[in-house]
XYZ file of C-alpha atoms in Angstrom:
88
model
C -2.490 -4.875 -6.175
C -0.271 -5.113 -3.194
C 0.490 -2.710 -0.587
C 4.170 -3.575 0.667
C 5.187 -3.014 4.269
C 8.905 -2.905 4.980
C 10.668 -2.119 8.379
C 13.868 0.213 7.502
C 16.735 0.386 9.537
C 20.485 -0.179 9.691
C 20.464 -2.399 6.580
C 22.961 -1.046 3.995
C 20.926 -3.022 1.328
C 17.278 -1.868 2.063
C 16.812 -0.287 -0.930
C 17.786 -3.251 -3.159
C 15.918 -6.128 -0.908
C 12.900 -3.483 -1.305
C 13.118 -2.956 -5.178
C 13.545 -6.665 -6.077
C 9.844 -7.656 -4.826
C 8.199 -4.693 -6.832
C 9.223 -6.534 -10.282
C 7.334 -9.708 -9.573
C 4.446 -7.862 -7.263
C 3.858 -4.270 -8.536
C 2.718 -2.462 -5.069
C -0.016 -0.050 -5.342
C 2.202 1.602 -2.687
C 5.185 1.087 -0.010
C 4.532 1.852 3.682
C 8.141 2.324 5.384
C 8.240 1.556 8.768
C 10.978 3.590 10.647
C 12.601 5.181 13.379
C 12.968 9.020 13.218
C 16.832 8.570 12.908
C 16.313 6.509 9.478
C 14.145 9.350 8.164
C 17.096 10.572 5.275
C 17.325 6.767 4.371
C 13.555 6.709 3.848
C 13.307 9.989 1.959
C 16.225 8.417 -0.544
C 13.851 5.466 -0.907
C 10.733 7.348 -1.669
C 12.644 9.587 -4.102
C 14.112 6.403 -6.085
C 10.665 5.151 -6.251
C 8.974 8.299 -7.585
C 10.399 7.308 -10.919
C 8.357 4.158 -10.961
C 5.186 6.214 -9.898
C 5.207 4.332 -6.267
C 3.948 6.311 -3.543
C 5.741 5.710 -0.163
C 4.544 6.501 3.319
C 6.167 6.546 6.252
C 4.975 5.025 9.739
C 7.166 6.230 12.387
C 8.118 4.244 15.641
C 10.178 5.027 18.469
C 11.918 1.824 18.847
C 12.607 -0.655 15.813
C 13.572 -3.202 18.089
C 10.567 -3.447 19.899
C 8.496 -6.149 18.258
C 5.406 -4.947 20.064
C 5.504 -1.344 18.382
C 6.369 -2.981 14.977
C 3.281 -5.209 15.074
C 0.740 -2.564 16.474
C 1.934 -0.483 13.255
C 1.260 -3.240 11.267
C -1.941 -4.184 12.655
C -2.855 -0.391 12.045
C -1.909 -0.516 8.532
C -3.840 -3.990 8.061
C -7.181 -2.194 9.500
C -6.492 0.593 7.281
C -5.801 -1.004 4.054
C -8.066 -3.939 4.915
C -9.425 -4.673 1.302
C -5.573 -4.896 -0.131
C -3.022 -7.740 -0.070
C -0.205 -7.212 2.166
C 3.369 -8.006 1.564
C 5.848 -7.603 4.700
C-alpha cells in the first residue's frame, strides 16, 4: 500500500490531479500539505475521498512557497510512515 503526499495550494485542478493516481496506486491514506487558507479545499477533497474509504490527514504549513518548510514536513512524514511506500 501507498501513502500519497500532496501539496495543496491555488491549483484549480488539484482534486483531479490527486484522484487519477489513486486508480493505479490505491493509497492507504492521503496526507495533504497545505496552508491554513487552503483548508476549505482540503476539507472538500477529504469529503470526496470518503466515498472511496480513503482517509485524509492534513499537515499545515505557514508558507507553501517555502521549500524548506515543505521538505521538513515531508521528512517528518517519512519518519512517521517509515514502513510505507510514499508517493509525492
